[in-house]
XYZ file of C-alpha atoms in Angstrom:
653
model
C 34.918 15.100 -0.484
C 32.056 16.632 -2.525
C 28.985 18.251 -1.022
C 26.939 15.305 -2.244
C 29.171 12.810 -0.494
C 29.176 14.891 2.681
C 25.397 14.971 2.809
C 25.079 11.275 2.024
C 27.412 10.501 4.922
C 25.516 12.510 7.534
C 23.262 10.204 9.442
C 21.341 13.033 11.071
C 19.801 14.036 7.753
C 17.926 10.757 7.426
C 14.316 11.259 8.394
C 11.593 8.675 8.688
C 8.838 9.656 6.281
C 6.215 7.955 8.405
C 6.945 10.274 11.331
C 6.068 13.275 9.175
C 2.617 12.022 8.235
C -0.595 12.123 10.195
C -1.025 8.391 10.620
C 0.802 6.027 12.953
C 4.338 4.839 12.248
C 4.837 1.383 10.792
C 5.833 -1.604 12.823
C 9.402 -2.842 12.569
C 8.868 -6.550 12.179
C 11.136 -9.470 11.483
C 11.022 -13.210 11.228
C 7.830 -14.979 10.180
C 5.676 -11.841 10.531
C 7.816 -9.895 8.091
C 7.881 -12.790 5.636
C 4.101 -13.167 5.817
C 3.519 -9.459 5.173
C 5.989 -9.476 2.291
C 4.271 -12.507 0.771
C 0.830 -10.848 0.980
C 2.186 -7.610 -0.498
C 3.890 -9.467 -3.361
C 0.687 -11.391 -4.067
C -1.284 -8.140 -4.062
C 1.015 -6.507 -6.642
C 1.258 -9.642 -8.796
C -2.535 -10.031 -8.705
C -3.060 -6.490 -10.006
C -0.535 -6.906 -12.818
C -2.064 -10.236 -13.831
C -5.734 -9.243 -13.871
C -5.181 -5.775 -15.332
C -2.682 -6.809 -17.963
C -3.432 -10.398 -18.890
C -6.513 -12.022 -17.348
C -9.403 -9.598 -16.634
C -11.839 -10.306 -13.810
C -15.101 -8.594 -12.897
C -14.680 -5.185 -11.235
C -16.390 -6.486 -8.097
C -13.680 -9.098 -7.514
C -10.882 -6.647 -8.332
C -12.234 -3.925 -6.050
C -13.037 -6.146 -3.079
C -9.691 -7.947 -3.170
C -7.889 -4.631 -3.672
C -9.413 -3.208 -0.497
C -9.370 -6.485 1.436
C -5.667 -7.144 0.906
C -4.864 -3.532 1.770
C -6.869 -3.831 4.994
C -5.045 -6.989 6.053
C -1.667 -5.353 5.414
C -2.611 -2.214 7.352
C -3.600 -4.195 10.453
C -0.324 -6.099 10.265
C 1.892 -3.078 9.574
C 0.313 -0.180 11.479
C -0.248 -0.297 15.253
C -3.408 1.052 16.824
C -1.425 4.034 18.139
C 2.129 5.310 18.114
C 2.489 3.846 21.602
C 1.423 0.428 20.361
C 3.644 -2.596 19.887
C 6.272 -1.927 17.212
C 8.063 -5.269 16.955
C 5.191 -7.730 17.076
C 1.594 -8.052 15.862
C -0.849 -8.239 18.781
C -3.705 -10.731 18.826
C -6.399 -8.085 18.304
C -4.811 -6.895 15.065
C -4.584 -10.463 13.842
C -8.307 -10.825 14.610
C -9.115 -7.592 12.767
C -7.111 -8.761 9.748
C -8.987 -12.074 9.762
C -12.311 -10.219 9.982
C -11.315 -8.120 6.963
C -10.353 -11.248 5.048
C -13.587 -13.032 6.031
C -15.836 -10.135 4.980
C -13.932 -9.803 1.698
C -14.262 -13.521 1.041
C -17.990 -13.365 1.758
C -18.504 -10.544 -0.742
C -16.635 -12.485 -3.437
C -18.383 -15.813 -2.808
C -21.830 -14.174 -2.676
C -21.113 -11.851 -5.613
C -23.656 -13.254 -8.082
C -26.608 -12.808 -5.706
C -25.282 -10.001 -3.538
C -25.286 -7.439 -6.345
C -29.091 -7.800 -6.536
C -29.626 -7.577 -2.761
C -27.191 -4.894 -1.750
C -28.829 -1.639 -0.767
C -32.282 -3.106 -1.391
C -32.979 -6.351 0.514
C -29.836 -7.344 2.436
C -29.761 -10.496 4.530
C -28.451 -10.642 8.083
C -25.123 -11.999 6.798
C -24.953 -9.216 4.207
C -25.396 -6.619 6.929
C -22.797 -8.236 9.172
C -20.233 -8.250 6.365
C -21.118 -4.668 5.407
C -20.807 -3.438 8.995
C -17.399 -5.116 9.312
C -16.137 -3.532 6.084
C -17.380 -0.032 6.973
C -15.927 -0.097 10.491
C -12.611 -1.565 9.391
C -12.269 0.887 6.495
C -12.605 3.749 8.956
C -9.989 2.146 11.210
C -7.381 1.503 8.494
C -7.834 5.095 7.323
C -7.305 6.371 10.860
C -4.139 4.330 11.181
C -2.640 5.414 7.859
C -3.812 9.022 7.361
C -4.998 10.245 10.757
C -8.314 11.120 12.375
C -9.640 13.863 10.087
C -11.025 11.781 7.226
C -12.621 9.025 9.363
C -14.316 11.631 11.604
C -15.655 13.384 8.531
C -16.984 10.071 7.200
C -18.672 9.278 10.535
C -20.388 12.674 10.452
C -21.743 11.858 6.999
C -22.940 8.407 8.140
C -24.777 10.001 11.073
C -26.210 12.524 8.647
C -27.591 9.666 6.528
C -29.313 8.214 9.612
C -30.541 11.371 11.347
C -30.676 13.920 8.534
C -34.471 13.816 8.626
C -34.250 15.900 11.804
C -32.491 18.752 10.028
C -34.561 21.654 8.765
C -34.224 23.319 5.395
C -32.350 22.291 2.289
C -30.001 19.839 4.015
C -32.805 17.711 5.489
C -33.853 14.424 3.886
C -36.385 11.667 4.544
C -33.974 9.565 6.614
C -32.726 5.988 6.247
C -32.466 3.051 8.647
C -29.194 1.386 9.522
C -29.861 -1.668 7.339
C -30.243 0.468 4.223
C -27.246 2.653 5.070
C -24.792 -0.153 5.865
C -25.793 -2.182 2.847
C -25.636 0.787 0.487
C -22.213 1.864 1.742
C -20.645 -1.362 0.456
C -22.132 -1.032 -3.016
C -20.632 0.109 -6.305
C -22.064 3.555 -5.543
C -20.120 4.012 -2.305
C -16.978 2.277 -1.004
C -16.535 0.323 -4.237
C -17.297 3.278 -6.506
C -15.051 5.452 -8.695
C -12.350 6.230 -6.074
C -11.540 2.628 -5.211
C -12.037 1.684 -8.874
C -9.405 4.167 -10.025
C -7.188 3.140 -7.128
C -7.405 -0.536 -8.086
C -6.942 -0.059 -11.814
C -4.794 2.994 -12.588
C -3.246 4.407 -9.463
C -1.930 1.188 -7.958
C 0.033 0.341 -11.089
C 1.640 3.775 -11.212
C 2.650 3.520 -7.557
C 4.126 0.137 -8.411
C 5.990 1.701 -11.345
C 7.319 4.371 -8.990
C 8.593 1.625 -6.690
C 10.481 -0.048 -9.538
C 11.872 3.250 -10.828
C 13.088 4.285 -7.376
C 14.866 0.959 -6.994
C 16.954 1.756 -10.086
C 18.423 4.865 -8.460
C 16.432 7.231 -10.658
C 15.923 9.672 -7.769
C 19.708 10.042 -7.405
C 19.946 10.595 -11.165
C 17.317 13.350 -10.994
C 19.232 15.112 -8.205
C 22.619 14.770 -9.925
C 21.156 15.990 -13.215
C 19.491 18.974 -11.548
C 22.662 19.749 -9.604
C 24.729 19.681 -12.780
C 22.270 21.926 -14.622
C 21.580 24.536 -11.944
C 23.973 23.958 -9.052
C 26.532 26.453 -10.330
C 24.083 29.324 -10.782
C 23.399 31.817 -7.995
C 21.386 30.078 -5.315
C 22.074 26.843 -7.208
C 21.034 24.316 -4.532
C 17.561 25.901 -4.339
C 17.184 25.621 -8.114
C 18.401 22.056 -7.868
C 15.592 21.389 -5.377
C 13.030 22.808 -7.807
C 14.200 20.769 -10.794
C 14.791 17.491 -8.960
C 11.524 17.712 -7.015
C 9.579 18.449 -10.194
C 11.104 15.393 -11.885
C 10.857 13.046 -8.913
C 7.488 14.386 -7.746
C 5.863 13.628 -11.063
C 6.693 9.975 -10.477
C 6.050 9.722 -6.733
C 2.780 11.698 -6.702
C 3.139 12.234 -2.960
C 4.301 15.604 -1.663
C 5.523 14.350 1.726
C 7.397 11.419 0.165
C 8.970 13.834 -2.288
C 10.100 16.214 0.469
C 11.684 13.373 2.411
C 13.346 11.775 -0.619
C 14.989 14.877 -2.097
C 14.848 17.304 0.824
C 17.353 15.437 2.999
C 19.946 16.429 0.400
C 18.746 19.764 -1.007
C 17.665 21.497 2.230
C 21.063 21.210 3.994
C 22.771 22.377 0.787
C 20.510 25.433 0.617
C 21.272 26.239 4.248
C 24.995 25.815 3.670
C 25.184 28.491 0.959
C 23.175 31.036 2.980
C 19.438 30.467 2.598
C 17.559 30.585 5.898
C 16.206 27.264 7.223
C 12.677 28.632 6.824
C 13.189 29.541 3.168
C 15.042 26.323 2.334
C 12.273 24.159 3.801
C 9.605 26.197 2.002
C 11.363 25.840 -1.372
C 11.485 22.077 -1.006
C 7.865 21.868 0.189
C 6.571 23.993 -2.690
C 8.628 22.145 -5.286
C 7.607 18.739 -3.943
C 3.937 19.714 -3.850
C 4.218 20.946 -7.427
C 5.274 17.461 -8.447
C 1.627 16.407 -8.087
C 0.638 18.796 -10.905
C 3.674 18.012 -13.051
C 3.129 16.014 -16.271
C 3.312 13.285 -17.375
C 2.048 11.400 -14.298
C 0.716 14.033 -11.852
C -0.791 12.833 -8.581
C -3.064 9.842 -8.174
C -6.115 12.130 -8.054
C -5.579 12.968 -11.737
C -6.485 9.397 -12.719
C -9.707 9.673 -10.767
C -10.397 13.064 -12.336
C -10.232 11.498 -15.794
C -12.895 9.011 -14.685
C -15.170 11.651 -13.159
C -14.846 14.154 -15.997
C -15.226 11.483 -18.658
C -12.112 12.337 -20.667
C -8.915 10.457 -21.407
C -6.038 10.738 -18.983
C -3.971 12.214 -21.812
C -6.332 15.216 -21.920
C -5.737 15.776 -18.210
C -1.977 15.662 -18.803
C -2.152 18.162 -21.677
C -4.382 20.490 -19.655
C -1.831 20.533 -16.826
C 1.193 21.600 -18.915
C 0.825 25.404 -18.866
C -0.239 25.745 -15.187
C 2.716 23.542 -14.159
C 5.075 25.687 -16.263
C 3.836 28.876 -14.588
C 4.091 27.295 -11.139
C 7.704 26.189 -11.365
C 8.802 29.264 -13.312
C 7.504 31.572 -10.580
C 9.183 29.560 -7.829
C 12.433 29.579 -9.827
C 12.266 33.363 -10.291
C 11.600 33.959 -6.597
C 14.449 31.679 -5.564
C 16.779 33.509 -7.924
C 15.730 36.924 -6.619
C 16.197 35.752 -3.041
C 19.747 34.757 -3.972
C 20.324 38.232 -5.454
C 19.015 39.953 -2.327
C 21.217 37.822 -0.055
C 24.260 37.970 -2.328
C 24.382 34.194 -2.733
C 26.356 32.356 -5.365
C 26.302 28.833 -6.682
C 28.396 25.837 -5.729
C 31.973 25.602 -7.030
C 32.289 23.775 -10.325
C 34.590 21.235 -8.705
C 31.751 20.074 -6.445
C 29.185 19.664 -9.224
C 28.410 16.627 -11.358
C 29.069 17.042 -15.079
C 25.721 16.865 -16.878
C 27.172 15.012 -19.867
C 28.754 12.401 -17.622
C 25.547 12.024 -15.596
C 23.544 11.476 -18.789
C 26.060 9.010 -20.207
C 26.265 7.079 -16.951
C 22.638 7.025 -15.820
C 20.578 8.675 -18.572
C 19.130 5.322 -19.586
C 17.098 5.375 -16.361
C 14.789 7.911 -18.014
C 13.810 5.409 -20.716
C 10.892 3.934 -18.699
C 9.401 7.436 -18.382
C 9.818 7.965 -22.126
C 8.144 4.603 -22.751
C 5.274 5.657 -20.513
C 4.806 8.905 -22.449
C 5.150 7.150 -25.834
C 2.552 4.503 -25.027
C 0.020 7.068 -23.791
C 0.598 9.754 -26.446
C 1.737 8.031 -29.649
C 0.142 4.614 -29.208
C -2.854 6.229 -27.429
C -3.116 3.239 -25.116
C -4.793 3.273 -21.716
C -2.882 4.318 -18.579
C -3.103 0.691 -17.441
C -1.188 -0.553 -20.474
C 1.209 2.379 -20.253
C 2.036 1.569 -16.623
C 2.596 -2.129 -17.374
C 4.827 -1.278 -20.345
C 6.744 1.183 -18.158
C 7.315 -1.462 -15.463
C 8.467 -3.959 -18.088
C 10.823 -1.411 -19.661
C 12.312 -0.695 -16.221
C 13.275 -4.344 -15.891
C 14.755 -4.333 -19.400
C 16.846 -1.152 -19.191
C 18.236 -1.958 -15.752
C 19.534 -5.246 -17.120
C 22.092 -3.312 -19.159
C 24.333 -2.694 -16.156
C 25.276 -5.061 -13.366
C 24.860 -2.326 -10.731
C 21.198 -1.766 -11.589
C 20.287 -5.246 -12.803
C 17.263 -6.610 -10.978
C 17.353 -10.199 -9.890
C 14.344 -12.055 -8.543
C 14.878 -10.819 -4.979
C 14.945 -7.136 -6.034
C 11.865 -7.590 -8.206
C 9.982 -9.174 -5.330
C 11.164 -6.377 -3.041
C 9.795 -3.772 -5.490
C 6.466 -5.606 -5.666
C 6.237 -5.664 -1.865
C 7.262 -2.025 -1.378
C 4.861 -0.878 -4.099
C 1.907 -2.516 -2.371
C 2.901 -1.146 1.038
C 3.309 2.373 -0.402
C -0.260 2.275 -1.718
C -1.983 1.428 1.578
C -2.715 4.981 2.731
C -4.053 5.932 -0.677
C -6.333 2.875 -0.822
C -7.722 3.531 2.660
C -8.359 7.202 1.846
C -10.169 6.288 -1.399
C -12.384 3.788 0.422
C -13.341 6.305 3.113
C -13.940 8.994 0.500
C -16.252 6.430 -1.095
C -18.288 6.337 2.131
C -18.828 10.097 1.913
C -19.715 9.887 -1.775
C -22.111 7.028 -0.981
C -23.960 9.140 1.592
C -24.212 11.989 -0.912
C -25.617 9.589 -3.516
C -28.034 7.947 -1.082
C -29.461 11.177 0.305
C -29.183 13.289 -2.846
C -27.336 15.874 -0.808
C -24.659 16.396 -3.442
C -27.052 18.405 -5.580
C -28.284 20.222 -2.486
C -24.742 21.287 -1.657
C -24.359 22.578 -5.176
C -27.539 24.599 -4.758
C -26.307 25.866 -1.403
C -23.024 27.084 -2.910
C -24.906 28.861 -5.682
C -27.242 30.406 -3.116
C -24.416 31.574 -0.829
C -22.551 33.076 -3.762
C -25.620 34.927 -4.981
C -25.101 33.204 -8.346
C -21.903 35.263 -8.732
C -19.126 33.062 -10.126
C -16.098 34.784 -8.493
C -17.687 34.375 -5.053
C -18.510 30.730 -5.829
C -14.873 30.157 -6.843
C -13.620 31.689 -3.593
C -16.022 29.522 -1.573
C -14.825 26.452 -3.480
C -11.196 27.376 -2.847
C -11.850 27.794 0.883
C -13.860 24.566 1.096
C -11.152 22.554 -0.652
C -8.392 24.099 1.458
C -10.257 23.366 4.702
C -11.183 19.812 3.673
C -7.614 19.235 2.516
C -6.051 20.068 5.883
C -4.240 16.918 6.876
C -5.913 14.821 4.157
C -4.220 13.086 1.240
C -4.678 14.993 -2.019
C -6.851 12.226 -3.455
C -9.338 12.318 -0.586
C -9.495 16.130 -0.512
C -10.132 16.244 -4.247
C -12.753 13.498 -4.215
C -14.845 15.032 -1.453
C -14.821 18.548 -2.880
C -15.342 17.312 -6.427
C -18.447 15.460 -5.279
C -19.822 18.336 -3.209
C -18.782 21.605 -4.851
C -17.647 20.998 -8.447
C -21.240 20.398 -9.663
C -22.124 23.912 -8.488
C -19.400 25.427 -10.668
C -20.605 23.382 -13.634
C -24.172 24.620 -13.075
C -22.815 28.177 -13.176
C -21.335 27.672 -16.638
C -17.789 26.496 -15.853
C -16.645 23.613 -18.057
C -16.458 20.257 -16.310
C -12.700 19.992 -16.894
C -12.027 23.511 -15.579
C -14.200 22.917 -12.491
C -12.409 19.686 -11.594
C -8.955 21.114 -12.328
C -9.840 24.051 -10.071
C -10.675 21.700 -7.218
C -7.671 19.472 -7.946
C -5.233 22.378 -7.705
C -6.421 23.498 -4.287
C -6.482 19.901 -3.068
C -2.783 19.697 -3.977
C -2.015 23.097 -2.454
C -3.542 22.066 0.872
C -0.202 20.298 1.495
C 1.475 23.716 1.921
C -1.465 25.710 3.290
C -1.377 26.437 7.047
C -2.425 25.618 9.667
C -2.103 21.936 8.665
C 0.455 21.745 5.842
C 2.017 18.289 5.784
C 4.621 18.987 3.083
C 5.707 22.219 4.762
C 5.941 20.464 8.131
C 8.043 17.704 6.557
C 10.450 20.305 5.195
C 10.500 22.103 8.552
C 11.466 18.864 10.274
C 14.483 18.445 8.011
C 15.503 22.125 8.137
C 14.853 22.428 11.898
C 12.677 25.473 11.266
C 9.338 26.590 12.711
C 6.595 24.726 10.806
C 4.092 27.601 10.707
C 6.660 30.046 9.325
C 7.655 27.484 6.704
C 3.995 27.099 5.723
C 3.525 30.859 5.363
C 6.692 31.163 3.260
C 5.585 28.205 1.130
C 2.262 29.920 0.384
C 4.185 33.016 -0.721
C 6.445 30.989 -3.014
C 3.541 29.024 -4.466
C 1.157 31.976 -4.727
C 0.903 31.731 -8.508
C -0.759 28.344 -8.084
C -3.451 30.007 -5.957
C -4.060 32.532 -8.769
C -3.869 30.389 -11.921
C -6.989 28.256 -11.219
C -9.141 31.399 -11.191
C -7.589 32.411 -14.504
C -8.120 29.133 -16.358
C -11.773 29.137 -15.309
C -12.170 32.398 -17.253
C -9.536 31.555 -19.877
C -9.553 27.854 -20.814
C -6.596 28.494 -23.139
C -4.390 27.999 -20.062
C -5.717 24.422 -20.043
C -4.662 24.021 -23.667
C -8.172 24.582 -24.996
C -8.805 26.786 -28.022
C -6.786 27.793 -31.094
C -3.011 27.384 -31.159
C -2.555 31.155 -31.487
C -4.703 31.808 -28.414
C -2.865 29.153 -26.409
C 0.575 30.504 -27.383
C -0.237 34.156 -26.689
C -1.921 33.286 -23.383
C 1.143 31.269 -22.382
C 3.642 33.994 -23.313
C 1.790 36.746 -21.475
C 1.222 34.467 -18.475
C 4.974 33.770 -18.354
C 5.647 37.518 -18.261
C 2.999 37.809 -15.559
C 4.665 35.066 -13.522
C 7.987 36.909 -13.667
C 6.246 40.103 -12.570
C 4.571 38.231 -9.717
C 7.906 36.891 -8.506
C 9.362 40.411 -8.605
C 6.386 41.819 -6.698
C 6.532 39.190 -3.967
C 10.300 39.392 -3.554
C 10.434 43.188 -3.779
C 13.160 43.148 -6.407
C 12.739 44.466 -9.943
C 15.280 44.917 -12.726
C 18.357 44.897 -10.531
C 16.972 47.113 -7.783
C 14.951 46.871 -4.642
C 11.320 47.682 -5.460
C 9.376 50.030 -3.211
C 5.810 49.350 -2.030
C 4.180 51.217 -4.936
C 6.201 49.325 -7.534
C 5.356 46.004 -5.901
C 1.637 46.778 -5.933
C 1.794 47.791 -9.594
C 3.751 44.645 -10.506
C 1.279 42.473 -8.582
C -1.696 43.946 -10.442
C 0.204 43.616 -13.730
C 0.915 39.954 -12.976
C -2.739 39.128 -12.401
C -3.748 41.022 -15.563
C -1.166 39.169 -17.659
C -1.888 35.711 -16.264
C -5.569 36.193 -17.110
C -6.032 35.408 -20.826
C -7.449 38.280 -22.906
C -6.169 41.097 -25.104
C -7.450 43.910 -22.887
C -6.003 42.447 -19.682
C -2.690 41.768 -21.461
C -2.430 45.376 -22.649
C -3.188 46.620 -19.139
C -0.540 44.309 -17.704
C 2.138 45.363 -20.195
C 1.307 49.018 -19.570
C 1.622 48.584 -15.802
C 4.988 46.862 -16.160
C 6.141 49.767 -18.337
C 4.999 52.177 -15.645
C 6.855 50.169 -12.976
C 9.948 50.304 -15.165
C 9.718 54.095 -15.291
C 9.316 54.273 -11.514
C 12.542 52.333 -11.208
C 14.418 55.404 -12.454
C 12.185 58.056 -10.882
C 12.015 56.798 -7.279
C 15.275 56.174 -5.440
C 16.000 52.539 -4.573
C 19.043 50.561 -3.658
C 21.056 49.357 -6.623
C 22.146 45.758 -6.830
C 25.845 44.929 -6.654
C 27.338 44.718 -10.170
C 29.038 41.462 -9.287
C 25.664 39.945 -8.516
C 24.121 41.318 -11.699
C 26.673 39.429 -13.750
C 26.240 36.177 -11.886
C 24.966 33.334 -14.035
C 21.177 33.141 -13.885
């Protein structure tokens, strides 16, 4: 029996993704309740495909139904607490779902007149509907993503009401409850850019991910990665990197990625000799990197395109070099860890043959190629690209009986896609509350001024403050919510200090993604720790070490936009080549292993400085970096260090 078959047969490696997230676990329903939920979820997905692809409706109707249907599904699927009823829907949740439906229906029926009253002269019924929506949005967010984001939103709502009592720059004239509640359900708050992007772009890509997963594409990614890298030293860890990068680009969710691929890769890494801590960290870092991996990236990237005012394709192109540096550095560090531990790859007899994998299941990549073709060659919108990708999935899977999708499988994909999007929709709506308060009070610009003031108008200090703010706000939050809040509060300050809008938002986006592996609350790292049975905090610390290049690169592309594919081709190519050398040097410095020998403290410091100099674009910094690497190379022969075993040196890289 192969390693793959052994792992697939072990029931104790199956982990419930919901238990690794901050929100409550889903109910396990059957009978009429399950059928009703499935019907609503199918309608929700079909509605989005229809109105976005064939019969457009006004944004107000799309946004309100998008949130309303999500709210109903959350109250049916998620209990009030983990101790709540798991096999039935209690009466109070049915009432809450009906309230959500009633308020949504009111907003749609009153649309023509409501858009003129909202935030200005609301009626009593307007206020009642607004209050219901605001309260229920906070509750569905609490149930799906945890307490952090709703508490933060409540603080902002209280700030809108009582901010007039605050002294100094953060004070404002104050607003009454009628104005606040009405404004929060306008197109400048809950139904603003976050929920707009969620309803139009992001939902369709989550739906595409649901269809692609149903084809067995995730198994193909793992088998392909195992065939490519499984036989090299430390092969299972390299398999985790490749498969998580491929799968993570589609899933856009670091925790989902860890659970999907980690149940196979983490035990394999442990079996060949990696420590549980290191194995879990590799999977967490690789899965988190999937959110910055082209061509799809995470859902926040779609919102970034809206906020920055550029095409999504520009966001994809800008992410290519940073993603390359990220995964290259992790790969180098994994390889050096294998050298230090004397690890080898899996026997050839236990590995899939790449050619056979491609011949058998390579057609499953066609929908991804269609997606890229439609966005890059045809230059169509992400909406059209996602619909074409879904359609192509149905077509290519019809080639083989094993993957052919009948009506029941298609309906199942539609239902699962809608259910997978619920946490994201709730987080976007609650982030909209925070953005609405910032718009109402004008505090967004005040925050920008505060950041500039605290930094003394010194850009490096402002960047560090932004990094810290995003990391803190991202603790326990979905990437989308962490990005949205920081982008609204801090990114304008960076723009005022001369940073390009794209660089400022990419800077924030990166740290929002990295919050998934940054202690003390690192959801992706904790998910990996649960599978590996390792200590979560140690996994988080190791994950930060492995992903350190991603903490450095954002600072570098602020000063050198060539890393975001901006500038002349020559500048982009030279910046990329030197940054690649810098990434290798960084991996050597962090692992303490350089050119076949253990590196001493001095060599590691020199290599670390060289790495930073090389990753930063610029002729002078590149020359300094190359010179420091040359000096470290000389020290390798001058200062005694332990030589690596010749048998390991010859092992396939």
